[in-house]
CSV table of C-alpha atoms in Angstrom, one decimal:
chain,number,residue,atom,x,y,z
A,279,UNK,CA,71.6,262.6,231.1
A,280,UNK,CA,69.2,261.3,228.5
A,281,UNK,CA,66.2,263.7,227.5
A,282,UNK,CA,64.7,260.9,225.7
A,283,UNK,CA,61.0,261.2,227.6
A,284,UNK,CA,60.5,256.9,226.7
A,285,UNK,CA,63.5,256.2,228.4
A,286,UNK,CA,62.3,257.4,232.0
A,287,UNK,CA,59.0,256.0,231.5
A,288,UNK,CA,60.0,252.8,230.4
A,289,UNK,CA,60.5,251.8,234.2
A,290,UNK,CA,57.4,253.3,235.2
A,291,UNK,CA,55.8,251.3,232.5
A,292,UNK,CA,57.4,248.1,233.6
A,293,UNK,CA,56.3,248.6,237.0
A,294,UNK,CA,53.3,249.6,236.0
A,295,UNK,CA,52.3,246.2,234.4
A,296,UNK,CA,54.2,243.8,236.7
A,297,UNK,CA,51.5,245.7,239.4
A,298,UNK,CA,48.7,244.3,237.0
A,299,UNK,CA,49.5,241.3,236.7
A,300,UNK,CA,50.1,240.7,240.5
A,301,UNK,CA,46.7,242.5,241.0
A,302,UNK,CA,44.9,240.0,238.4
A,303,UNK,CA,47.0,237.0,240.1
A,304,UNK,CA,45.4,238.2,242.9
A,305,UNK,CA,41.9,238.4,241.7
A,306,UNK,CA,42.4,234.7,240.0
A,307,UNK,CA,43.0,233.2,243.0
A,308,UNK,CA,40.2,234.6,245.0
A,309,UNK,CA,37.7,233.6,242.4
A,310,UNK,CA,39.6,230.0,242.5
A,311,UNK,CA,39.5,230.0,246.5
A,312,UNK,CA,35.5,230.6,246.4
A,313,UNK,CA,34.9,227.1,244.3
A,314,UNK,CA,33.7,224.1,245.9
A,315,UNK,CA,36.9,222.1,246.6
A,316,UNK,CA,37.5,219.0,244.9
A,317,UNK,CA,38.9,215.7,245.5
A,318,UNK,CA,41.7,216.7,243.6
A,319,UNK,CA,44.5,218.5,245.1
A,320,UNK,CA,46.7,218.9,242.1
A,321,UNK,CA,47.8,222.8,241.2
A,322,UNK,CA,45.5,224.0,238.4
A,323,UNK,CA,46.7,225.9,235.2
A,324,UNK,CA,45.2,229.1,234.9
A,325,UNK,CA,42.9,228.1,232.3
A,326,UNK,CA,41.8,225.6,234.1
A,327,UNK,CA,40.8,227.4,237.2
A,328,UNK,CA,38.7,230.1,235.0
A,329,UNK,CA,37.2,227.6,232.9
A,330,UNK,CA,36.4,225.6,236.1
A,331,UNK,CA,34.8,229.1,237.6
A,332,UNK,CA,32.6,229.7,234.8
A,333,UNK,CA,31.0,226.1,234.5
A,334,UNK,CA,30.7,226.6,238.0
A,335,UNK,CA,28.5,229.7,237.6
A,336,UNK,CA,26.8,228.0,234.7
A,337,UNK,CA,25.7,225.4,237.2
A,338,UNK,CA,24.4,227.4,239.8
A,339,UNK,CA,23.1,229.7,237.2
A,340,UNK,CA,20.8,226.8,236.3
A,341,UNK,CA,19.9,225.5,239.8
A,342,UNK,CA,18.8,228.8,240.5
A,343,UNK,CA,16.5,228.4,237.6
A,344,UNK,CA,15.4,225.5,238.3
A,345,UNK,CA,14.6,226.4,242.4
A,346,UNK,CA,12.8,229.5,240.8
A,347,UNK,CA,10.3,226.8,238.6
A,348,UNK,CA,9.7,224.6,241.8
A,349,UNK,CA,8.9,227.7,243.5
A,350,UNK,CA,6.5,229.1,241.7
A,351,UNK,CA,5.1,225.4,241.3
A,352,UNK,CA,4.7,224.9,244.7
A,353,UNK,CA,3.2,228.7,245.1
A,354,UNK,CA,0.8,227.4,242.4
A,355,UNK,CA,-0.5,224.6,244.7
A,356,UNK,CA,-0.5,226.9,248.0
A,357,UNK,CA,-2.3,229.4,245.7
A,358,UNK,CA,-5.1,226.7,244.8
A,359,UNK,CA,-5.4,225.1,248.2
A,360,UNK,CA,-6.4,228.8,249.2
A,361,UNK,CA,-8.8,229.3,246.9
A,362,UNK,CA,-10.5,225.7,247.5
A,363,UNK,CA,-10.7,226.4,251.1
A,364,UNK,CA,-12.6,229.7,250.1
A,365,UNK,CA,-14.8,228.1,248.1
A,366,UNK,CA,-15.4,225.3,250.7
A,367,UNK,CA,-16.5,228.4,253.4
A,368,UNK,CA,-13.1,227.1,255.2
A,369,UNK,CA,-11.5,230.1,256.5
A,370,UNK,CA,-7.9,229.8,256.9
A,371,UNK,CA,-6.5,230.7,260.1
A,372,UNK,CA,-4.0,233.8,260.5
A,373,UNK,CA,-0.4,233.0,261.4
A,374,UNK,CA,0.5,234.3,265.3
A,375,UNK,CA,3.7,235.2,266.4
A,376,UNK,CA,4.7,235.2,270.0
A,377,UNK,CA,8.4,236.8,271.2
A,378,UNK,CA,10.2,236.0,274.1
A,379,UNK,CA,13.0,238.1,274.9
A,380,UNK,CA,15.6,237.3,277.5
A,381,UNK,CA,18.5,239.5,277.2
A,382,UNK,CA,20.2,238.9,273.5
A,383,UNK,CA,18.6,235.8,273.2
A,384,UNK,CA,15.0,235.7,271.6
A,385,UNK,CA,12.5,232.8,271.7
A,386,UNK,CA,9.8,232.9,268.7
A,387,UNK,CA,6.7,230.9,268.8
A,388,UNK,CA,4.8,230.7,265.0
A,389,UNK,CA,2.1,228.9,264.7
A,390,UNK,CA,-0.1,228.5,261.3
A,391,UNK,CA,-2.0,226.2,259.7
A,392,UNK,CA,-0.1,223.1,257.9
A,393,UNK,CA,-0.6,224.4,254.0
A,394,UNK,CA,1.2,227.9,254.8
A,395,UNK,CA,4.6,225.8,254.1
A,396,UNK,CA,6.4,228.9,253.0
A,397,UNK,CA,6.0,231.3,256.8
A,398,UNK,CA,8.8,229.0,258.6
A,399,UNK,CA,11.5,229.6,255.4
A,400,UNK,CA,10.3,233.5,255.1
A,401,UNK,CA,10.9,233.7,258.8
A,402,UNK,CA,14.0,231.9,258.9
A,403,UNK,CA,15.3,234.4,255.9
A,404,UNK,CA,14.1,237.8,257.9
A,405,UNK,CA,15.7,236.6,260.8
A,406,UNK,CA,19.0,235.6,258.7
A,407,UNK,CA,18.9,239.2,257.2
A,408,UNK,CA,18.6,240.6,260.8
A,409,UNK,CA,21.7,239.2,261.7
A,410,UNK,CA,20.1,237.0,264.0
A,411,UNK,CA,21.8,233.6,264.9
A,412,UNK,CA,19.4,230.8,264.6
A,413,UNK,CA,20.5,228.6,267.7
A,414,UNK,CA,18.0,225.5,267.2
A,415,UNK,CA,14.5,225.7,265.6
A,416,UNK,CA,12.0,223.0,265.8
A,417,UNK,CA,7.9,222.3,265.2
A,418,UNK,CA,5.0,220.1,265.9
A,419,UNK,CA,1.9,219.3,263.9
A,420,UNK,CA,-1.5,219.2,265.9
A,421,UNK,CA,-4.6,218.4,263.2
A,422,UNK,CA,-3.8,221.4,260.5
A,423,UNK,CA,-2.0,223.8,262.7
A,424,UNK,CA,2.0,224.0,263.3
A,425,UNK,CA,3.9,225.1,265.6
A,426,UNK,CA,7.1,226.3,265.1
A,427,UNK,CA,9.5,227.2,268.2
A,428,UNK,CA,12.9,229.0,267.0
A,429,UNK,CA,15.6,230.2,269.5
A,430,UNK,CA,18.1,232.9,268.5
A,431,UNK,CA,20.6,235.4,269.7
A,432,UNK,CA,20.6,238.7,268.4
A,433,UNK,CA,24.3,240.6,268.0
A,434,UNK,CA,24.8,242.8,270.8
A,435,UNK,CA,26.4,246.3,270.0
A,436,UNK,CA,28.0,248.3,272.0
A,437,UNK,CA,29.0,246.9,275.8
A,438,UNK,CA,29.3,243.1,276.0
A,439,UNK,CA,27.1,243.6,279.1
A,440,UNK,CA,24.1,246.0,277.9
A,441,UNK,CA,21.8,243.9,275.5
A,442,UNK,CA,20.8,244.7,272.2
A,443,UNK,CA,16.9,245.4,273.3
A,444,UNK,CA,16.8,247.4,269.7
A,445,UNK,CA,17.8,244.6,267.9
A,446,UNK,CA,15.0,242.6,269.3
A,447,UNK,CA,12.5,245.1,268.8
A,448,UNK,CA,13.6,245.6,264.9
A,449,UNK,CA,13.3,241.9,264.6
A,450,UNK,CA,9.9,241.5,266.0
A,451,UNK,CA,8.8,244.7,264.1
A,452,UNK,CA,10.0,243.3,260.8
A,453,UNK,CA,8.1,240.0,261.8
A,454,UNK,CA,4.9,240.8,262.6
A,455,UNK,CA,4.7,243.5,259.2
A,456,UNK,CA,5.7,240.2,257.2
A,457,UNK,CA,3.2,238.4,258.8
A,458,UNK,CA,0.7,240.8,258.5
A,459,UNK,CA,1.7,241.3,254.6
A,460,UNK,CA,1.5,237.6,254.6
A,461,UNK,CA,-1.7,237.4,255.9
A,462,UNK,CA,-3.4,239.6,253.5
């Protein structure tokens, strides 16, 4: 037998770095398999696919930026309409929220006044982060005021035949405080 202690661990070493290298193949190709796909069907270098990840990330990176400007631009102009309507003894109305529930399947009436653009997508994200599954959403204008109708089903847990009534609850909970928040 060899006492030589590099010889035994020469294997180990071996194996040792053929696992890393299937791990970081691995971890290549999921970051490659979350990119848009592309016309091209052609097998990438490796490279290719990390330089294509990064200019990727550059590019949403910058939209991001770019959402973040608009944003605050058009909170700007909500921010001003507000204060006009103040100064014109306008009062603007609250939002109202009316929920419907019928089993794991909720019904939500918003209504508010046609310059609080920004309730309907804060809505839509609350229910998103809820879990909720946004079945069909739709609104009318009337004069100033919207109406927004959104159906949803909630996740049920547990049997398949109780309903999540919890779920429901949490949702309209979380609802009305934004609301409320909003309103203030």
């Amino acid at each position: 037998m060899n006492d030589n202690p590099n010889v035994s661990s020469r294997p180990d070493r071996k194996v040792i770095e053929r696992n890393r290298r299937t791990q970081m193949k691995a971890l290549y190709s999921e970051l490659y398999s979350l990119l848009p796909r592309h016309s091209s069907r052609e097998s990438k270098s490796l490279p290719d696919q990390l330089h294509e990840a990064a200019s990727y990330i550059k590019k949403l990176q910058i939209n991001l930026e770019r959402m973040k400007e608009k944003k605050d631009s058009l909170m700007s102009v909500e921010r001003l309409r507000n204060t006009r309507s103040r100064m014109t003894g306008k009062v603007p109305k609250s939002p109202q929220i009316q929920i419907h529930e019928m089993g794991s399947s909720l019904v939500i009436g918003l209504t508010t006044e046609s310059n609080s653009r920004f309730l309907f997508t804060q809505t839509i994200r609350v229910l998103q982060e809820e879990g909720a599954e946004i079945v069909n959403a739709g609104f009318s204008v009337v004069d100033d005021t919207v109406f927004h109708i959104i159906n949803l089903t909630v996740a049920i847990i547990g049997h398949e035949s109780a309903p999540d009534h919890g779920g429901g609850r949490r949702i309209s909970e979380r609802l009305n405080k934004f609301l409320n928040d909003a309103d203030e």
